[in-house]
PDB file of C-alpha atoms in Angstrom:
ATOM      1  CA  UNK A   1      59.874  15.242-207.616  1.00  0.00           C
ATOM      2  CA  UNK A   2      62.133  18.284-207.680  1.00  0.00           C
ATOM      3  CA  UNK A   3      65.035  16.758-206.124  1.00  0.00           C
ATOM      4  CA  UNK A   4      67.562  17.965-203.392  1.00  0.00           C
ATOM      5  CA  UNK A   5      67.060  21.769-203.704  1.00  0.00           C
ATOM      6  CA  UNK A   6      69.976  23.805-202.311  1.00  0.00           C
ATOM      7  CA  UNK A   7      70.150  27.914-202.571  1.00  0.00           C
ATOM      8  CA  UNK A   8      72.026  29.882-203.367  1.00  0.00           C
ATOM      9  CA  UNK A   9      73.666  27.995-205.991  1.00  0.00           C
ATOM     10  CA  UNK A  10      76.972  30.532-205.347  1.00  0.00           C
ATOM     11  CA  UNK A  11      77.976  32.741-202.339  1.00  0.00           C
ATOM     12  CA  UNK A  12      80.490  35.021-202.608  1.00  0.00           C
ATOM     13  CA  UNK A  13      81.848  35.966-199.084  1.00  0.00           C
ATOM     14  CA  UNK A  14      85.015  38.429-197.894  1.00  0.00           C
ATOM     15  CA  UNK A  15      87.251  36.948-195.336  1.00  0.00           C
ATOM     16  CA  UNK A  16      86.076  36.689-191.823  1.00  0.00           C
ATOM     17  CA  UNK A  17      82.160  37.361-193.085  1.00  0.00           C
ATOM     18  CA  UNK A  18      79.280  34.832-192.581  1.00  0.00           C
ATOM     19  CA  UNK A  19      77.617  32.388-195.464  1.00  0.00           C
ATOM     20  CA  UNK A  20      74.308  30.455-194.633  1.00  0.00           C
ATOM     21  CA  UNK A  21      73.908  27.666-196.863  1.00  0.00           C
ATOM     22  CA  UNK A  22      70.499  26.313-197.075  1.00  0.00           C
ATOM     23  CA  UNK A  23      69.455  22.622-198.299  1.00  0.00           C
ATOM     24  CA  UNK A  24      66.088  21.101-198.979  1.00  0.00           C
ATOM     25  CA  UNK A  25      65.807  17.495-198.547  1.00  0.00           C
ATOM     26  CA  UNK A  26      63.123  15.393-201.383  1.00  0.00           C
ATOM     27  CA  UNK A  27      59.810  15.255-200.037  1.00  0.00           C
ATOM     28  CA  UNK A  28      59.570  12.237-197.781  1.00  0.00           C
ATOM     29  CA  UNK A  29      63.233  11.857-197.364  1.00  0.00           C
ATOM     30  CA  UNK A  30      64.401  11.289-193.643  1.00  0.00           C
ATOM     31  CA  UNK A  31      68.182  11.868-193.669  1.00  0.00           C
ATOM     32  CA  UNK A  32      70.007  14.521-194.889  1.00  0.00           C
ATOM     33  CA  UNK A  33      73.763  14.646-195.139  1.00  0.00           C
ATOM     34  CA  UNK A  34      76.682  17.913-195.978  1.00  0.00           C
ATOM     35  CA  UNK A  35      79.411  16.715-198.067  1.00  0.00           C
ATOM     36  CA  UNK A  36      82.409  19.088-199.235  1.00  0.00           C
ATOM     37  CA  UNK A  37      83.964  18.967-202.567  1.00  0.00           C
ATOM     38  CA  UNK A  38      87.664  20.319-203.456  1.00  0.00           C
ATOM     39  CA  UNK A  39      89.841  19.846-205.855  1.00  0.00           C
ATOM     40  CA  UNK A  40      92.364  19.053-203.807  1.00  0.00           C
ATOM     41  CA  UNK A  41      90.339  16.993-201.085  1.00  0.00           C
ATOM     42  CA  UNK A  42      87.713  15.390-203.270  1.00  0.00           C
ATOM     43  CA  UNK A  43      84.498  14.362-201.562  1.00  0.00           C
ATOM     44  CA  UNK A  44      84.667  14.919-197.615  1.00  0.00           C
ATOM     45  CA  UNK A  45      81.756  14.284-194.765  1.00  0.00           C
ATOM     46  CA  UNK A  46      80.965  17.144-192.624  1.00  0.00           C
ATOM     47  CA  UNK A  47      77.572  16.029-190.579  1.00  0.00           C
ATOM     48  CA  UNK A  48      74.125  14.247-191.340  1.00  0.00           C
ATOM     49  CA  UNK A  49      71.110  14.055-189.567  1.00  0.00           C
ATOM     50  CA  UNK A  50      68.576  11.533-188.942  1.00  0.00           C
ATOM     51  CA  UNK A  51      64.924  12.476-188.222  1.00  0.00           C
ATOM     52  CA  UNK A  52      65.847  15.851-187.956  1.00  0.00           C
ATOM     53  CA  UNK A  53      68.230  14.500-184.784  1.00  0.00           C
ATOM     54  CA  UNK A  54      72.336  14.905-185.450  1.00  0.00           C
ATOM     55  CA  UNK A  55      74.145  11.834-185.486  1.00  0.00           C
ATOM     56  CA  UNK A  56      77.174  11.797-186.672  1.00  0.00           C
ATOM     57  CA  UNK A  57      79.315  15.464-187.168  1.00  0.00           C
ATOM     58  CA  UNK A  58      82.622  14.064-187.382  1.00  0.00           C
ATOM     59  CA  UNK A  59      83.739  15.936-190.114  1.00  0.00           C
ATOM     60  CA  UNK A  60      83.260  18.900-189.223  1.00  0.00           C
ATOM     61  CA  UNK A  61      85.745  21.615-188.853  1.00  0.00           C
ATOM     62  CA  UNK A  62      84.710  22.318-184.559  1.00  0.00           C
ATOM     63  CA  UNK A  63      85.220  26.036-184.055  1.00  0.00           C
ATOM     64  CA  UNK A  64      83.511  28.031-187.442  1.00  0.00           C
ATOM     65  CA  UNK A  65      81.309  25.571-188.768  1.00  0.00           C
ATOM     66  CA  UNK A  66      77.857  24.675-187.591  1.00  0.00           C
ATOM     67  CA  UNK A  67      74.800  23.109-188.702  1.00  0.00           C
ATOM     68  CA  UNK A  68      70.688  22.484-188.245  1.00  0.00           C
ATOM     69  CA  UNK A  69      67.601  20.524-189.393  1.00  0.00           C
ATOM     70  CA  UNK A  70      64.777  22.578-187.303  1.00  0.00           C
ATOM     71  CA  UNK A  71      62.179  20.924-189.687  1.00  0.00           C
ATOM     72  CA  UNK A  72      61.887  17.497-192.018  1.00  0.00           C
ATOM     73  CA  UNK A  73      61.643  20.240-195.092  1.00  0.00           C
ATOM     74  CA  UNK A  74      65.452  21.815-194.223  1.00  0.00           C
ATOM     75  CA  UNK A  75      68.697  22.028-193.300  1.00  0.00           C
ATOM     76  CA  UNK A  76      70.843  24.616-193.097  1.00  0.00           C
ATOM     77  CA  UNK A  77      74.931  24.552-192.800  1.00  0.00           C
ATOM     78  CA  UNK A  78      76.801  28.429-191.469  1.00  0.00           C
ATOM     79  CA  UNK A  79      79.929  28.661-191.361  1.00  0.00           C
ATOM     80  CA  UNK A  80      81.293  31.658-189.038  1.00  0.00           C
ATOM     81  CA  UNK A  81      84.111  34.029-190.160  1.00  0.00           C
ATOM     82  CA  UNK A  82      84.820  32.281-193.568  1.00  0.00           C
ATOM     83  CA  UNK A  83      88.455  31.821-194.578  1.00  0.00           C
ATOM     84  CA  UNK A  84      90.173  31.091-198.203  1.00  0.00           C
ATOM     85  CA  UNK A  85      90.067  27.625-197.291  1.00  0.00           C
ATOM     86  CA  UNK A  86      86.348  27.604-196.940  1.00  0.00           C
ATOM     87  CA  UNK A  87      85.937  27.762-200.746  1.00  0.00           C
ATOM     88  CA  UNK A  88      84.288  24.312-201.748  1.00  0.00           C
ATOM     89  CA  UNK A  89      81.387  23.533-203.369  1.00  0.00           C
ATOM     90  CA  UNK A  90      78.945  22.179-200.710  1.00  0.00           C
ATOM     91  CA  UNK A  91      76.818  19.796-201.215  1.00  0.00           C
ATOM     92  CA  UNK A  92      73.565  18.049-199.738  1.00  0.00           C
ATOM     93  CA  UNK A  93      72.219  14.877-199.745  1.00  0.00           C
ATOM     94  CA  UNK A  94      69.115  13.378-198.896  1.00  0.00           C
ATOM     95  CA  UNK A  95      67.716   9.659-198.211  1.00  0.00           C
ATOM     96  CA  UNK A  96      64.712   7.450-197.036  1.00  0.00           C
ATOM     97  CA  UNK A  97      65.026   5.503-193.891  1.00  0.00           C
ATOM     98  CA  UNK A  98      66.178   2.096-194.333  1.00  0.00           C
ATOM     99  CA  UNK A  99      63.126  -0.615-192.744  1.00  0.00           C
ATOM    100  CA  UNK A 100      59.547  -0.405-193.828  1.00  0.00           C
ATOM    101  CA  UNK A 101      60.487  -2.552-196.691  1.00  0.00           C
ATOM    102  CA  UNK A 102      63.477  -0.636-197.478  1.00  0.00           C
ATOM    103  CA  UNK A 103      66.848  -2.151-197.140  1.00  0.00           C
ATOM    104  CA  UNK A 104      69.423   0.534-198.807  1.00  0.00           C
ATOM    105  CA  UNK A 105      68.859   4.000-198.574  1.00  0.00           C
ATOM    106  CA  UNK A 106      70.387   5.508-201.739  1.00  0.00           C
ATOM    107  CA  UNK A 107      71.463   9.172-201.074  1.00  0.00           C
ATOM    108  CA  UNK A 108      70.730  11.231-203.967  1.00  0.00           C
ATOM    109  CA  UNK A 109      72.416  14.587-204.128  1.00  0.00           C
ATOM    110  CA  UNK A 110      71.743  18.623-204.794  1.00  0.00           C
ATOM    111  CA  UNK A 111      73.628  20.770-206.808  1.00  0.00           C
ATOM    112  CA  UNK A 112      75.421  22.299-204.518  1.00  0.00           C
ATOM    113  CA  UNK A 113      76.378  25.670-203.203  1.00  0.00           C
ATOM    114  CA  UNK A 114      79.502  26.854-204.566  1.00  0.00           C
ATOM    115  CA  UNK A 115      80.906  29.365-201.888  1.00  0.00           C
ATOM    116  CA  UNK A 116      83.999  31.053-203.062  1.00  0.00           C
ATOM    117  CA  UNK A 117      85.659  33.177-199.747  1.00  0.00           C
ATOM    118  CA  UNK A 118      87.960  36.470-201.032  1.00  0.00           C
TER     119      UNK A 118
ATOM    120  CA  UNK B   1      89.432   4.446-189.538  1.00  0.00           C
ATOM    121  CA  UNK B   2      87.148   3.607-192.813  1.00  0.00           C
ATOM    122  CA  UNK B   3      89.040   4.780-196.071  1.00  0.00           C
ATOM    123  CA  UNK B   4      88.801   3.820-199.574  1.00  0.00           C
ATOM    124  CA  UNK B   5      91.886   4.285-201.803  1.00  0.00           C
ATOM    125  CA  UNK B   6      91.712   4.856-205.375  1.00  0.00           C
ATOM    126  CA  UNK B   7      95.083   4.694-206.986  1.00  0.00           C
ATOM    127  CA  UNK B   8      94.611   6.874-210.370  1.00  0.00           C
ATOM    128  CA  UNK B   9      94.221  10.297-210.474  1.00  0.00           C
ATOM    129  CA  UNK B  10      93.532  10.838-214.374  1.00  0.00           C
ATOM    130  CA  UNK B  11      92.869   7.544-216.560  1.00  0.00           C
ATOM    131  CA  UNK B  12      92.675   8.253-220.522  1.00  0.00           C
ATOM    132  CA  UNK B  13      91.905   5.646-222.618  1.00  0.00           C
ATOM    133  CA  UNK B  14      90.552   5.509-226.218  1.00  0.00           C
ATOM    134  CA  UNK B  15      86.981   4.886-227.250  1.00  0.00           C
ATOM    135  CA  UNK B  16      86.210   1.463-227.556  1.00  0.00           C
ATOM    136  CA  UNK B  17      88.701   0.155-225.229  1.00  0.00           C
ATOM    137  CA  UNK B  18      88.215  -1.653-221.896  1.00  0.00           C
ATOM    138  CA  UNK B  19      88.177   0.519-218.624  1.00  0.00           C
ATOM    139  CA  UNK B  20      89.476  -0.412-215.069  1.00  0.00           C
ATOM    140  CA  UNK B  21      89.281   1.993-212.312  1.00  0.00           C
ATOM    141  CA  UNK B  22      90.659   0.625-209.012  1.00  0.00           C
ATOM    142  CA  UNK B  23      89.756   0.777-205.467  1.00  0.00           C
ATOM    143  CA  UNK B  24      90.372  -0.961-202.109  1.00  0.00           C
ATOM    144  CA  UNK B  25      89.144   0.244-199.120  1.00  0.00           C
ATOM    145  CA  UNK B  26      89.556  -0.423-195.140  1.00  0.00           C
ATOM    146  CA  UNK B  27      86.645  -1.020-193.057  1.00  0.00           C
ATOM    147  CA  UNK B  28      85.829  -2.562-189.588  1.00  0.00           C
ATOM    148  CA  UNK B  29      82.760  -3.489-190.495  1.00  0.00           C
ATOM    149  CA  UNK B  30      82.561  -7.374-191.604  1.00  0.00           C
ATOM    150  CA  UNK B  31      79.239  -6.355-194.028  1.00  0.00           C
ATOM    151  CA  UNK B  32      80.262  -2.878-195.897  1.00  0.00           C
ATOM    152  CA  UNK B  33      78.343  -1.594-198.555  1.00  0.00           C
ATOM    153  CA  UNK B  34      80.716  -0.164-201.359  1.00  0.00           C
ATOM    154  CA  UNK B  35      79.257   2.379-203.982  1.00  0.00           C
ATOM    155  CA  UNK B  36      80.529   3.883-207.428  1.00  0.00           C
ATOM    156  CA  UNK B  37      79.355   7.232-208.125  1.00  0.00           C
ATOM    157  CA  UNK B  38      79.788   8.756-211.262  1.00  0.00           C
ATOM    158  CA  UNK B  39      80.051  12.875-211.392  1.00  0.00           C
ATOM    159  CA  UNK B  40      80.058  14.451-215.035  1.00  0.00           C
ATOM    160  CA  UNK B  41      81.317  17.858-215.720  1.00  0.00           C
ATOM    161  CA  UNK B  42      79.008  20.708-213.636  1.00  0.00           C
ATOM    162  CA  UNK B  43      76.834  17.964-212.285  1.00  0.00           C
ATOM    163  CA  UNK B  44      76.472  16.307-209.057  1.00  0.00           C
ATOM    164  CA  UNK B  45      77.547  12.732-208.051  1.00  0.00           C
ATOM    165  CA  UNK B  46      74.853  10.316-208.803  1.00  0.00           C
ATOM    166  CA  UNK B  47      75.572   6.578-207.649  1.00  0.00           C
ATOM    167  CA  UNK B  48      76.197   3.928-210.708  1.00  0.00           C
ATOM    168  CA  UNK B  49      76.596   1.131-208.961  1.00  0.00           C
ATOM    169  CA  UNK B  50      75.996  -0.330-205.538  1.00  0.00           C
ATOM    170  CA  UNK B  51      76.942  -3.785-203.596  1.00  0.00           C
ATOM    171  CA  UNK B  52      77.435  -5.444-200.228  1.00  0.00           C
ATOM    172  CA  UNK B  53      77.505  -9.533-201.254  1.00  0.00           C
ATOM    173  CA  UNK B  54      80.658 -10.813-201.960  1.00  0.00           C
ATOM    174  CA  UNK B  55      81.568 -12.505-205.111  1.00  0.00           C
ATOM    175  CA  UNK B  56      78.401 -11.109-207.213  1.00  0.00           C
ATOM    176  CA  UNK B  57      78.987  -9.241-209.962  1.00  0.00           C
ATOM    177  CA  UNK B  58      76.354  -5.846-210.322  1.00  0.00           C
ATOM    178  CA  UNK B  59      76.163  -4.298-213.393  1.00  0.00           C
ATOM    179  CA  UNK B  60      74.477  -1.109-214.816  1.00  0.00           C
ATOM    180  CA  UNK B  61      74.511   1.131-217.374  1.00  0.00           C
ATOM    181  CA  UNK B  62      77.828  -1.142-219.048  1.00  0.00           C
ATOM    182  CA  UNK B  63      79.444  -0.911-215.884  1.00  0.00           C
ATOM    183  CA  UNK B  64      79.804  -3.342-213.459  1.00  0.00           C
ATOM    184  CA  UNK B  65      81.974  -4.463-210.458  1.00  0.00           C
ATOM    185  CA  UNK B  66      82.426  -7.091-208.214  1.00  0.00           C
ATOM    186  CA  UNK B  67      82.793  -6.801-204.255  1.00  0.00           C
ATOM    187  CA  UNK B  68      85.548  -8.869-203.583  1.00  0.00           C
ATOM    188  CA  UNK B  69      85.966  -8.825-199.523  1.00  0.00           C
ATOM    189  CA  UNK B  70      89.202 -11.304-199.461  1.00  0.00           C
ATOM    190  CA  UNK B  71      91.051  -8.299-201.402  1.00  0.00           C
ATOM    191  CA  UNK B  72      88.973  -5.890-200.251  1.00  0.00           C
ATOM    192  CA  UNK B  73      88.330  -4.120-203.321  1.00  0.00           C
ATOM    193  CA  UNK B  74      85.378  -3.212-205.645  1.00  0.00           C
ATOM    194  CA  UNK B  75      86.938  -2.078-208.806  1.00  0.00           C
ATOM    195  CA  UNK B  76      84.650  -0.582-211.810  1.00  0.00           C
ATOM    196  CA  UNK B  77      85.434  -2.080-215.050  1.00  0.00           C
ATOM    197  CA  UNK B  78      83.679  -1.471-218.430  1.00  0.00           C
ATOM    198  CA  UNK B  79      84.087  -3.356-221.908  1.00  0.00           C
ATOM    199  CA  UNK B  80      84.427  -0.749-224.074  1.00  0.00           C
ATOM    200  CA  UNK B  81      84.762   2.880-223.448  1.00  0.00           C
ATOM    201  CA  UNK B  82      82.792   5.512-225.023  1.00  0.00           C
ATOM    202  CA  UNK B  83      83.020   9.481-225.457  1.00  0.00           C
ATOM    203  CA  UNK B  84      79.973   9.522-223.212  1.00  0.00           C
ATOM    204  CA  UNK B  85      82.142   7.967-219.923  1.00  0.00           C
ATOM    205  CA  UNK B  86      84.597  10.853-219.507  1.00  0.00           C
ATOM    206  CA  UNK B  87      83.531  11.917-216.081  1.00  0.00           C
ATOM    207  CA  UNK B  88      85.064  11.794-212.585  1.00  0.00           C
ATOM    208  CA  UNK B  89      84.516   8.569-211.073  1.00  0.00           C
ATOM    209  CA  UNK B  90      84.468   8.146-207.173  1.00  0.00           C
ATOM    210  CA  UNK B  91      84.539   5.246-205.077  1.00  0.00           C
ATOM    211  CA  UNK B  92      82.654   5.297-201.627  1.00  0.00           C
ATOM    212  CA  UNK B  93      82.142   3.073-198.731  1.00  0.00           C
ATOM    213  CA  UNK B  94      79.331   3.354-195.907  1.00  0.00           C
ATOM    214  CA  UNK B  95      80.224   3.198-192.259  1.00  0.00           C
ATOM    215  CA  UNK B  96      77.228   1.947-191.299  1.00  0.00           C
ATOM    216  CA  UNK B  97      76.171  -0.324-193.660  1.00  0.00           C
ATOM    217  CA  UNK B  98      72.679   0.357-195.581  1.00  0.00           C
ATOM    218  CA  UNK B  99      72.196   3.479-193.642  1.00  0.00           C
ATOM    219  CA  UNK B 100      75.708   5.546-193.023  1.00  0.00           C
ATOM    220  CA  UNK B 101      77.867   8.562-193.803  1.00  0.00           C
ATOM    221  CA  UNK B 102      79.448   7.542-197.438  1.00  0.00           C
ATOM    222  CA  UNK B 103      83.833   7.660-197.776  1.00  0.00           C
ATOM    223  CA  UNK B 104      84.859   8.603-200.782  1.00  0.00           C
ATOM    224  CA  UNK B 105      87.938   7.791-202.579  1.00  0.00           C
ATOM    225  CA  UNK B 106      89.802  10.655-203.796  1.00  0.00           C
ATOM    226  CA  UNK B 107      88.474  10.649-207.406  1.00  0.00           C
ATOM    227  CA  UNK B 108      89.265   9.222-210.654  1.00  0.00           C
ATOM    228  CA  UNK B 109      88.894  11.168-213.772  1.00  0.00           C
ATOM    229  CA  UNK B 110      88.447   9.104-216.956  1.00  0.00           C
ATOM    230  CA  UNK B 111      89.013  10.752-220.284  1.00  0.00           C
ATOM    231  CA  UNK B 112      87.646   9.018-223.443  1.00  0.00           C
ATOM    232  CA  UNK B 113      89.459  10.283-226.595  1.00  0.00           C
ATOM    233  CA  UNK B 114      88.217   9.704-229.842  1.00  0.00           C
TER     234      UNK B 114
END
């Protein structure tokens, strides 16, 4: 079991460019979940995703940042015309479905992208 | 909304002597789940404890906590502190129970000094 698997491990971007973060869930996993971590903010939500289905992007900033699950095996999290602010280390989380025998679904983390914006 | 508050920002203590880290949190849900994770330096968060019945004390790895939903807090105490412990420590509620977005606190860092 290799874990959550997220590349690249850093982006460097220049203001108002593009950064693609990519996420791979562990094998067998159904929901995967974007956290961001500052200094200043600690640990904040952004969006998760159930069965490959969004449910919940609340925490999302609306206008630059978007993000997809086209298959079980990834996710991926862009953010449009990055800004200073944008520097975070992002991370990705994955977990089983509760039922089935399961009643909590830990979420176990990757190592996150850390995307520094000049 | 759901939040979780965690009141200290930087704890140092010396080895061997008994940690506290605080947290309360606010939740509309009458059965929340309430987490510790533990993140040590250049790591990511992995989750030391876990609990969502009231009054029981959990325990792992020396830690433990109890959920108390009267006071609605779920603080992380340890007996004795070693080297090993300095790490930030983050405090995290579900919104959906078993199966929900986690809410972090905003952090504690515990130092252990020899």
């Amino acid at each position: 079991n290799a874990g959550v698997i997220q590349t690249p491990r850093h982006k460097v971007t220049g203001k108002g460019q593009e950064a693609t973060l990519w996420c791979e869930p562990i094998s067998g996993h159904s929901a995967v979940f974007w956290y961001r971590q500052t200094i200043v903010q600690g640990l904040e939500f952004l969006t998760y995703f159930r069965n490959q289905a969004p449910i919940d992007d609340s925490g999302m900033p609306k206008e630059r940042f978007s993000a997809q699950m086209p298959n079980q095996s990834h996710s991926t999290l862009k953010i449009q015309s990055t800004q200073p602010q944008d520097s975070a280390v992002y991370l990705c989380a994955s977990s089983l479905d509760v039922g089935q025998g399961v009643n909590y679904a830990e979420q176990f983390f990757g190592p996150g992208t850390r995307l520094t914006v000049l | 909304g759901d939040s979780v508050t965690q009141t200290e920002g930087l704890v140092t203590l010396t080895e061997g002597l008994p940690v506290m880290l605080n947290c309360t949190y606010q939740t509309i849900y009458s059965n929340p789940f309430l987490f510790w994770y533990v993140q040590h330096l250049n790591e990511s968060p992995r989750l030391l404890l876990k609990s969502f019945t009231d009054n029981k004390r959990t325990e792992h790895q020396g830690f433990h906590a109890t959920l108390h939903k009267s006071s609605s807090s779920f603080h992380l105490q340890k007996s004795s502190a070693q080297l090993s412990d300095s790490a930030l420590y983050y405090c995290a509620l579900s919104d959906r129970g078993n199966q929900g977005k986690l809410i972090f606190g905003q952090g504690t860092k515990l130092s252990i000094k020899p």
